[in-house]
mmCIF file of C-alpha atoms in Angstrom:
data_model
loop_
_atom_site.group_PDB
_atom_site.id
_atom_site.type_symbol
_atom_site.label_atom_id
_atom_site.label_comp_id
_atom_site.label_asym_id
_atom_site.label_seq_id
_atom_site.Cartn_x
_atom_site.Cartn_y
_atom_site.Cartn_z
ATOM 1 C CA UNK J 1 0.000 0.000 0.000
ATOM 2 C CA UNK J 2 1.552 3.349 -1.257
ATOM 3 C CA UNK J 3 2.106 5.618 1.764
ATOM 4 C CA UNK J 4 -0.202 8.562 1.405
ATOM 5 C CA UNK J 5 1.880 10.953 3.006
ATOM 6 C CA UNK J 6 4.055 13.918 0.798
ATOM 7 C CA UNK J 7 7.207 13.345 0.210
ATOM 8 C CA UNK J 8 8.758 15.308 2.634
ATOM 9 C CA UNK J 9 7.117 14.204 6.005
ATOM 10 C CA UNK J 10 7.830 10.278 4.976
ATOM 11 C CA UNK J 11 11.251 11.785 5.353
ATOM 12 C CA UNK J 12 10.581 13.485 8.518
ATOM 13 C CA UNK J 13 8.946 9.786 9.970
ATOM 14 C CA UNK J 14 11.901 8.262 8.637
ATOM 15 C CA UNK J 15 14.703 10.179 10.583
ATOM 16 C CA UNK J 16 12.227 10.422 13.581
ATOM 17 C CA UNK J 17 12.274 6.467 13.490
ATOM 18 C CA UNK J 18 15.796 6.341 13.641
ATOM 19 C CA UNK J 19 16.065 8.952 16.611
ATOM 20 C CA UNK J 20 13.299 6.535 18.151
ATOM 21 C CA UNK J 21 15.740 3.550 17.724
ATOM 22 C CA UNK J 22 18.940 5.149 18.758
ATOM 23 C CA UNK J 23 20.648 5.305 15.693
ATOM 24 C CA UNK J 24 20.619 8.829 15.781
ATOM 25 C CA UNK J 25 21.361 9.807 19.394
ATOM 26 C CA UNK J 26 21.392 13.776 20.822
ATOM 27 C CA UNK J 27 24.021 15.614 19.447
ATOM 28 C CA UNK J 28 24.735 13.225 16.819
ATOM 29 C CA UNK J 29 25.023 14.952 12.984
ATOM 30 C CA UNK J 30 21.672 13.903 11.049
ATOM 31 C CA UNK J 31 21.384 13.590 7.653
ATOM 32 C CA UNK J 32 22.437 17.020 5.237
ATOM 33 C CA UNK J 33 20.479 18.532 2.677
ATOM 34 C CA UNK J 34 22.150 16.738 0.178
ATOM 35 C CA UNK J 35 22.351 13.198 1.862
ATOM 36 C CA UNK J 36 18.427 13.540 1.674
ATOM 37 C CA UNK J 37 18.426 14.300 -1.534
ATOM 38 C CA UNK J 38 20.683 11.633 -2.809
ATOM 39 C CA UNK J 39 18.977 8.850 -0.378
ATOM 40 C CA UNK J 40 15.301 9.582 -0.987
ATOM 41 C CA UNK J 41 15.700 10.670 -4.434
ATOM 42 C CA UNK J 42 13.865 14.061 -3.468
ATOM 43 C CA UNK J 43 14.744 17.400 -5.228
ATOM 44 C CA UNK J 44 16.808 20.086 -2.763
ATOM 45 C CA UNK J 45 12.893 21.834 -1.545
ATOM 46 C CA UNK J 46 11.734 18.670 -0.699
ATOM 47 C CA UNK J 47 15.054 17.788 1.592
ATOM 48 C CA UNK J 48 15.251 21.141 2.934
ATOM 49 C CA UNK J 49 11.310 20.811 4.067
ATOM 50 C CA UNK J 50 11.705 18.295 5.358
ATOM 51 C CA UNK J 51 14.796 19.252 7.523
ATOM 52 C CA UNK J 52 12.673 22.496 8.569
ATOM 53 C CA UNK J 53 9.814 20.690 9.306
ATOM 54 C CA UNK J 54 12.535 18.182 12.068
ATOM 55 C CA UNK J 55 13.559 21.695 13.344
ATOM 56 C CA UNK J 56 10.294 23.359 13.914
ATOM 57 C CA UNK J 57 9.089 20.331 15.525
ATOM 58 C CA UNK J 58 12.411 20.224 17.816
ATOM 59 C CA UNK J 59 13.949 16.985 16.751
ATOM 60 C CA UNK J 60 16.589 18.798 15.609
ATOM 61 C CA UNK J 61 19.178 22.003 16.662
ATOM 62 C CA UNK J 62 22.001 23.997 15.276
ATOM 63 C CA UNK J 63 25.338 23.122 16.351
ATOM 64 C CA UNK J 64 28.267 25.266 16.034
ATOM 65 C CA UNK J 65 30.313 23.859 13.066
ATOM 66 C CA UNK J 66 28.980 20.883 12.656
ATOM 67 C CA UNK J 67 25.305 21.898 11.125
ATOM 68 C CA UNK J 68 21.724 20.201 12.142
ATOM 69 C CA UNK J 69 22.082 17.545 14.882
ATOM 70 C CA UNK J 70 19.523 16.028 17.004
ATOM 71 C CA UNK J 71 18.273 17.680 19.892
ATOM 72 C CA UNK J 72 19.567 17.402 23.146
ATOM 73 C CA UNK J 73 16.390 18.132 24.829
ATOM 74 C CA UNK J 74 14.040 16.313 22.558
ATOM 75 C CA UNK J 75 12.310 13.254 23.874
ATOM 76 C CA UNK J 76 12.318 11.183 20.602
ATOM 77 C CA UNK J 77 10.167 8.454 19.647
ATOM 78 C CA UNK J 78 10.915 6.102 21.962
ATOM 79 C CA UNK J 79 13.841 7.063 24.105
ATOM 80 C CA UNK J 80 14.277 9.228 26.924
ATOM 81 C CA UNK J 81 15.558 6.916 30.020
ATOM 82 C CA UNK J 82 14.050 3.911 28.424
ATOM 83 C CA UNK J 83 10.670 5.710 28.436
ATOM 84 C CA UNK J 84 8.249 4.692 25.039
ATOM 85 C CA UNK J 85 7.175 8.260 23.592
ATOM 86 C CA UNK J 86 3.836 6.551 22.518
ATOM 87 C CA UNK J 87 3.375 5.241 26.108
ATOM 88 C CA UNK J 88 3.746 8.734 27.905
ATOM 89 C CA UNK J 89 2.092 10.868 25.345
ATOM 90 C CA UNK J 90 -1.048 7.932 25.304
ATOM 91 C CA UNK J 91 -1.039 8.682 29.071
ATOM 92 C CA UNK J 92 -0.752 11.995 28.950
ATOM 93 C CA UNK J 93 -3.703 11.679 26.303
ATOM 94 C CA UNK J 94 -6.090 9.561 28.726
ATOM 95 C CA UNK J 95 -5.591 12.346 31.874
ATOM 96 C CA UNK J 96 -6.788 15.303 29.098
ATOM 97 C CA UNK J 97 -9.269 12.979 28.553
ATOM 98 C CA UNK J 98 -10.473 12.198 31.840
ATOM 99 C CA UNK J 99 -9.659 15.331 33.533
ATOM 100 C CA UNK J 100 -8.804 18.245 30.974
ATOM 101 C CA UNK J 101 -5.711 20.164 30.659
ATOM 102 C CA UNK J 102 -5.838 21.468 34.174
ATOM 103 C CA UNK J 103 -4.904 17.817 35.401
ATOM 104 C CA UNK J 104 -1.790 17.796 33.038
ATOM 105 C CA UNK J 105 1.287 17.582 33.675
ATOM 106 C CA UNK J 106 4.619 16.245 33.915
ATOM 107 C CA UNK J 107 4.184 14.895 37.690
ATOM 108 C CA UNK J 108 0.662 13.562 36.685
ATOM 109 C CA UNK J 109 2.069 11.679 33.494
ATOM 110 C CA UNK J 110 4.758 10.071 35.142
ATOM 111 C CA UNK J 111 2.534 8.823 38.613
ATOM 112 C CA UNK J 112 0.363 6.945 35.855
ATOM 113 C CA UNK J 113 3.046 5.438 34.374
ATOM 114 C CA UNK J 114 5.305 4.373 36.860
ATOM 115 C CA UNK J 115 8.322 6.617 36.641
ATOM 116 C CA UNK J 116 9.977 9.367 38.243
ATOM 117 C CA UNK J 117 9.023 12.721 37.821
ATOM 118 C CA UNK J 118 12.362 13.775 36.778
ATOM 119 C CA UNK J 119 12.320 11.569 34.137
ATOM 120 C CA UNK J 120 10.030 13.426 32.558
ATOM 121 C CA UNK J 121 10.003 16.696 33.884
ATOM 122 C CA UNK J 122 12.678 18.329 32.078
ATOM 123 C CA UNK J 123 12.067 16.961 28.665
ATOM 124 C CA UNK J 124 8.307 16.965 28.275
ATOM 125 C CA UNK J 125 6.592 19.239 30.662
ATOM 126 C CA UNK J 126 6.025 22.381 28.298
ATOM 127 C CA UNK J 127 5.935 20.029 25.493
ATOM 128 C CA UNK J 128 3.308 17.534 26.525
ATOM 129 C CA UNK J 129 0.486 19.981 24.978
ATOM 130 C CA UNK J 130 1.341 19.960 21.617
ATOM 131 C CA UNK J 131 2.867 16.295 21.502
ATOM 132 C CA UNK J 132 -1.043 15.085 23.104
ATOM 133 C CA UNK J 133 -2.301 17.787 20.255
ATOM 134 C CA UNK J 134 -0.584 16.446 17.029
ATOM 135 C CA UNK J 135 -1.334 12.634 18.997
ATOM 136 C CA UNK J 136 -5.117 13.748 18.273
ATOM 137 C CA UNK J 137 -4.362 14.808 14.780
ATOM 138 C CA UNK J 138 -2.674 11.570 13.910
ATOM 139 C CA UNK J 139 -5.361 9.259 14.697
ATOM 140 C CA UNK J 140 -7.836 10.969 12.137
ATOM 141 C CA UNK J 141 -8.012 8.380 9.030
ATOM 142 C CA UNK J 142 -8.323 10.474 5.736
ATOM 143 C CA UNK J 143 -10.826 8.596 3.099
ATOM 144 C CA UNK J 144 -10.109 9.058 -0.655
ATOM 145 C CA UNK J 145 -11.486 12.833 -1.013
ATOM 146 C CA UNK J 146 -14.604 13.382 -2.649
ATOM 147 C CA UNK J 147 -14.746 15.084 -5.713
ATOM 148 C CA UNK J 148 -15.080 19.052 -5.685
ATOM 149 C CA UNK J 149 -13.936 21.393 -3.027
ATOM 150 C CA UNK J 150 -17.083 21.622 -1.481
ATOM 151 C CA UNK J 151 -17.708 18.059 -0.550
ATOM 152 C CA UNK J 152 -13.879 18.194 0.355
ATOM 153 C CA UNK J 153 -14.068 21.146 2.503
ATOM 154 C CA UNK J 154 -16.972 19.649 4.364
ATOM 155 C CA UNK J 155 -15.071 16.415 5.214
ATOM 156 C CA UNK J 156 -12.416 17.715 6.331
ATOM 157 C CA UNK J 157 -14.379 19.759 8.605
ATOM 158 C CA UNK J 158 -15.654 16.412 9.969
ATOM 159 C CA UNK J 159 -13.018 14.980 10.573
ATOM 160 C CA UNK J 160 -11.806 17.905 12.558
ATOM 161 C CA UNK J 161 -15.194 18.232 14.472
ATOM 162 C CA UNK J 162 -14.514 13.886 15.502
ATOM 163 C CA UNK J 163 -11.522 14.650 16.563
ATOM 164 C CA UNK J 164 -12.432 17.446 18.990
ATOM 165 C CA UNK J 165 -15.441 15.162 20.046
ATOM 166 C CA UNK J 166 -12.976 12.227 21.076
ATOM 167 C CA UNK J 167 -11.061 14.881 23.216
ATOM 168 C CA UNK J 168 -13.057 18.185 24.023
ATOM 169 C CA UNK J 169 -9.411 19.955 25.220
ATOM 170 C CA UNK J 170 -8.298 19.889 21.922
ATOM 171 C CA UNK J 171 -9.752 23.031 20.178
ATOM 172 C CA UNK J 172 -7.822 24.865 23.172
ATOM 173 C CA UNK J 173 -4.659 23.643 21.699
ATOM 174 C CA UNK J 174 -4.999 24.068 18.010
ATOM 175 C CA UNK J 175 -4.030 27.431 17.218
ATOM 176 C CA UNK J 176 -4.563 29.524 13.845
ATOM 177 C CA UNK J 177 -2.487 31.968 13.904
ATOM 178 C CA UNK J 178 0.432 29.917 15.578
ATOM 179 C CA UNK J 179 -0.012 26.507 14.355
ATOM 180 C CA UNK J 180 2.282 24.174 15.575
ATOM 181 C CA UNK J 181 4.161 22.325 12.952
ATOM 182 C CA UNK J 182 3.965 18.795 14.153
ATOM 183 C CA UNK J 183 3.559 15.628 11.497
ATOM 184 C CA UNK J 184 -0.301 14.808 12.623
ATOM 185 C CA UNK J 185 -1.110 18.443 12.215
ATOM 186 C CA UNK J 186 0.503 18.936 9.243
ATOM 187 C CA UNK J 187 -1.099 15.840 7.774
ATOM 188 C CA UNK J 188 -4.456 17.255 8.578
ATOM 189 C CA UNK J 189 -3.503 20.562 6.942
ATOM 190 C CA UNK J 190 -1.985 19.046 3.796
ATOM 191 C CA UNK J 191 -4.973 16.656 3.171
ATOM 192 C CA UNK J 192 -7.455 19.747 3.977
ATOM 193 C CA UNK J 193 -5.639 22.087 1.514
ATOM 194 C CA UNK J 194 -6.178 19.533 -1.493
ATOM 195 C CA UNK J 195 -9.532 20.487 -1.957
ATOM 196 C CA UNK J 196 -8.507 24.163 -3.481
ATOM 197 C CA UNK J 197 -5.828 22.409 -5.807
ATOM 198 C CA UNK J 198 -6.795 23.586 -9.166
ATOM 199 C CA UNK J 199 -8.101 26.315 -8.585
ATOM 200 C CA UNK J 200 -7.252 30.166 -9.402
ATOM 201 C CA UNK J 201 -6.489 31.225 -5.906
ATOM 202 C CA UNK J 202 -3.817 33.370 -4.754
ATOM 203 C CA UNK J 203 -1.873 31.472 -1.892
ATOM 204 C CA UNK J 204 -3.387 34.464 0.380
ATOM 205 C CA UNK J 205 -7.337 34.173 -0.344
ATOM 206 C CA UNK J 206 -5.806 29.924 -0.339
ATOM 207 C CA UNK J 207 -4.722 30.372 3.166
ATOM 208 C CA UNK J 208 -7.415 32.298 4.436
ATOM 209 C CA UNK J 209 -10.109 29.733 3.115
ATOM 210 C CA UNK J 210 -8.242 27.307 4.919
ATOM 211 C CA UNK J 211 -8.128 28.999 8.348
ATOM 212 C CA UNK J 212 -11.854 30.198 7.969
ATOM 213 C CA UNK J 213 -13.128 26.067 7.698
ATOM 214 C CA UNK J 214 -10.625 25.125 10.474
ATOM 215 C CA UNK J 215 -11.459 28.360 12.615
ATOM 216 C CA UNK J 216 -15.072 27.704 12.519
ATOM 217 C CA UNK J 217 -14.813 24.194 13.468
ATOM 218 C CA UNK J 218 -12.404 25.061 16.138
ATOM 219 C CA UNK J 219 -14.676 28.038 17.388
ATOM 220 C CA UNK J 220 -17.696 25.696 17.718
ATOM 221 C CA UNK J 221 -16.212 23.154 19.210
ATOM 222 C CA UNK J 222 -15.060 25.031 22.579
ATOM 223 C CA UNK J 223 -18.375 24.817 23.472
ATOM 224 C CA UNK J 224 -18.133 20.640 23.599
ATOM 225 C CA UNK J 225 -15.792 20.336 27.134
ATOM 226 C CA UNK J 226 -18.364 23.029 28.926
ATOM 227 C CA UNK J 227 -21.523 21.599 27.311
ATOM 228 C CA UNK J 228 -20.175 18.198 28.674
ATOM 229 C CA UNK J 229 -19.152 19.579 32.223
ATOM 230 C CA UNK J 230 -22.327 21.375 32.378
ATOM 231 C CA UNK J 231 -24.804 18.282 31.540
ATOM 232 C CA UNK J 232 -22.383 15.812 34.067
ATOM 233 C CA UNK J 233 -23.528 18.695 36.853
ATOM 234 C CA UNK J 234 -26.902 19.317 36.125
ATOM 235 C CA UNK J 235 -27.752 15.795 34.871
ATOM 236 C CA UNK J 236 -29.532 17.583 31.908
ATOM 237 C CA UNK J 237 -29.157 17.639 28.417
ATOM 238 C CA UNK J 238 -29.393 21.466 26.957
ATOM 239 C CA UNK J 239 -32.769 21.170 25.942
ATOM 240 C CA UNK J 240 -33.744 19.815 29.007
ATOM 241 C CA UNK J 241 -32.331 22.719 30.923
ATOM 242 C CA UNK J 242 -34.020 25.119 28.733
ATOM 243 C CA UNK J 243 -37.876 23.631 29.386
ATOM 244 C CA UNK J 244 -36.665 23.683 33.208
ATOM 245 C CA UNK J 245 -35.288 27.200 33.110
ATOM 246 C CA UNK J 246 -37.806 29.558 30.745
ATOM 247 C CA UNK J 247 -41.303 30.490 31.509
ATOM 248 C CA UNK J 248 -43.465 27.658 30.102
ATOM 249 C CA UNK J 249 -45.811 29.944 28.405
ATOM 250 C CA UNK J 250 -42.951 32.176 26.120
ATOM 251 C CA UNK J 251 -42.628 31.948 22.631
ATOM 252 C CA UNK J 252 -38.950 30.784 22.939
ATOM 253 C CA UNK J 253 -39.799 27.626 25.021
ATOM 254 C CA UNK J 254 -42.398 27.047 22.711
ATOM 255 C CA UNK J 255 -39.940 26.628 19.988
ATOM 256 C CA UNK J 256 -37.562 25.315 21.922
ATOM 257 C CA UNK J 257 -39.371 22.368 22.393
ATOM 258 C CA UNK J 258 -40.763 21.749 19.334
ATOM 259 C CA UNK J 259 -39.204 18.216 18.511
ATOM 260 C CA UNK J 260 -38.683 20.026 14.878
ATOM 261 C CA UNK J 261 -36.768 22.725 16.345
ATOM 262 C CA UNK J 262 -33.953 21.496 18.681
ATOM 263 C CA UNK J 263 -31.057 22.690 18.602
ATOM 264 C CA UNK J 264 -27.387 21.174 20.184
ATOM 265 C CA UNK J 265 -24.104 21.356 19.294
ATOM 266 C CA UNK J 266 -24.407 19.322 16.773
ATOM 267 C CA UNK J 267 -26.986 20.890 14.571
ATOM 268 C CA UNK J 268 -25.779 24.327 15.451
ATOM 269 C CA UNK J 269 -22.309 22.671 13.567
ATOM 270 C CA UNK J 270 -23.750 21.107 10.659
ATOM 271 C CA UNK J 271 -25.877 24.771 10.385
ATOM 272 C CA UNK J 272 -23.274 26.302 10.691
ATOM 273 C CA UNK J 273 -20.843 24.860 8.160
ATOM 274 C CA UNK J 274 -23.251 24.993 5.438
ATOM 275 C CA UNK J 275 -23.675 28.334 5.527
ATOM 276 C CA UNK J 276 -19.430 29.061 6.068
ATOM 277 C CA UNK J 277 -19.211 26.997 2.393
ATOM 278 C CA UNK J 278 -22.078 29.446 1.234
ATOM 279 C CA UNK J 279 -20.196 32.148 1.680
ATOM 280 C CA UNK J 280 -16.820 31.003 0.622
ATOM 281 C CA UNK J 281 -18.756 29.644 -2.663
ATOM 282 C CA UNK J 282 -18.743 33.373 -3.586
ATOM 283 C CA UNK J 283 -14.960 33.543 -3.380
ATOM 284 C CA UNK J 284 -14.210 30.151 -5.000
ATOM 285 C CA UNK J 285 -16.780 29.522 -7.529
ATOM 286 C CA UNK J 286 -16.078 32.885 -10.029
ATOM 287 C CA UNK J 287 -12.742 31.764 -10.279
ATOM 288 C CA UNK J 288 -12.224 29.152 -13.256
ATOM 289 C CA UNK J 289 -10.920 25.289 -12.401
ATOM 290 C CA UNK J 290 -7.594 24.683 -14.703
ATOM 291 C CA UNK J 291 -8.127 22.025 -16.985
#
């Protein structure tokens, strides 16, 4: 099965791999521009991606005349101490889970699995938010896309909206003006941006169509961890708190209860997308598909 993934980040899961397994240890030279080039058979934008993409992420450093090496700091794949990176950031994963991002941390992480807090602290503690973040990202499963960027644009967006459903601290992390450039997240980003290939947009109006889906789906879904906290404490669902709390004879209860007329999260989502791809039709659609 061909691997889906661009060029570039099978190169970045490549040399991860091989920081995971010790054959590239901290401080230790990793692979030039040119070695990438000549090993994966990639052209020089490709290899220097890819190396940029190793850095952002903090795999890898500068060193003083010797060029990229692997970070000292970075916990890699599966090695700090012995630790598994899967195992700690799965960990860290279930406590977000079970007790949002106020019951992470570096203390919490390591009590669950066994170790000392040291051997975690100084590697992973301001890192364990965006490792648990592109985690998320990385267990979406992209489907062929559907033809035109509409029916594209709206899987992606659910797809996004699942993910934030399987862990309601997760639209606090993703971040569109800052986006973190972590394999998972870039994955998602990548597969989302396919649906504009083709057409006659600048790489501005490109970018900001992009950011408007993911913003909206983000926006909507910091309601998900509150609507969940609230319903645990009041042992209602929304529309169940609304017949308790309005005057039975107002027009809003009225419609409120209509079984035609509830609204949740959910529909107040799917509402609400339609109508963001209505109004981004008027950017996209004057604009002429190359053939």
């Amino acid at each position: 099965m061909n691997d889906p993934r661009p060029p570039y980040l099978r190169i970045v899961a490549d040399i991860e791999r091989r920081i995971a397994e010790g054959e590239l240890a901290p401080g230790h030279p990793v692979p030039t521009t040119r070695a990438i080039m000549r090993e994966w058979g990639v052209a020089m934008a490709t290899a220097t991606k890819a190396l940029a993409t190793l850095r952002q992420a903090g795999a890898i450093e500068s060193a003083s005349r010797v060029g990229s090496v692997v970070a000292a700091r970075r916990l890699p794949s599966r090695a700090v101490g012995g630790l598994d990176r899967e195992r700690v950031v799965r960990a860290a994963m279930e406590i977000a889970d079970a007790d949002g991002l106020a019951g992470l941390s570096a203390r919490a992480v390591a009590a669950r699995i066994g170790v000392a807090t040291m051997a975690l602290h100084r590697h992973l503690d301001a890192e364990l938010p965006q490792l648990i973040a592109d985690a998320a990202f990385a267990e979406i499963e992209y489907p062929e896309p559907p033809p035109g960027w509409r029916s594209h644009l709206r899987v992606a967006a659910r797809l996004q909206w699942e993910a934030y459903r399987r862990h309601p601290w997760l639209p606090r992390l993703v971040s569109i003006t800052r986006p973190a450039t972590l394999p998972g997240l870039l994955a998602y980003g990548l597969w989302t941006l396919r649906a504009l290939d083709g057409l006659e947009l600048d790489p501005s109006t490109r970018l900001h169509v992009y950011a408007t889906v993911v913003n909206y789906v983000r926006g909507t879904a910091v309601n998900i961890e509150a609507e969940a906290c609230a319903e645990l404490d009041t042992g209602m669902t929304s529309k169940q708190w609304a017949e308790a709390r309005w005057p039975t004879d107002g027009r809003l209860i009225a419609q409120l209860t209509d079984p035609g007329a509830e609204v949740d999260l959910e529909s107040l989502f799917a509402f609400g997308l339609e109508r963001v791809l209505d109004g981004l039709t008027t950017v996209i659609t004057p604009r002429k598909v190359r053939r």
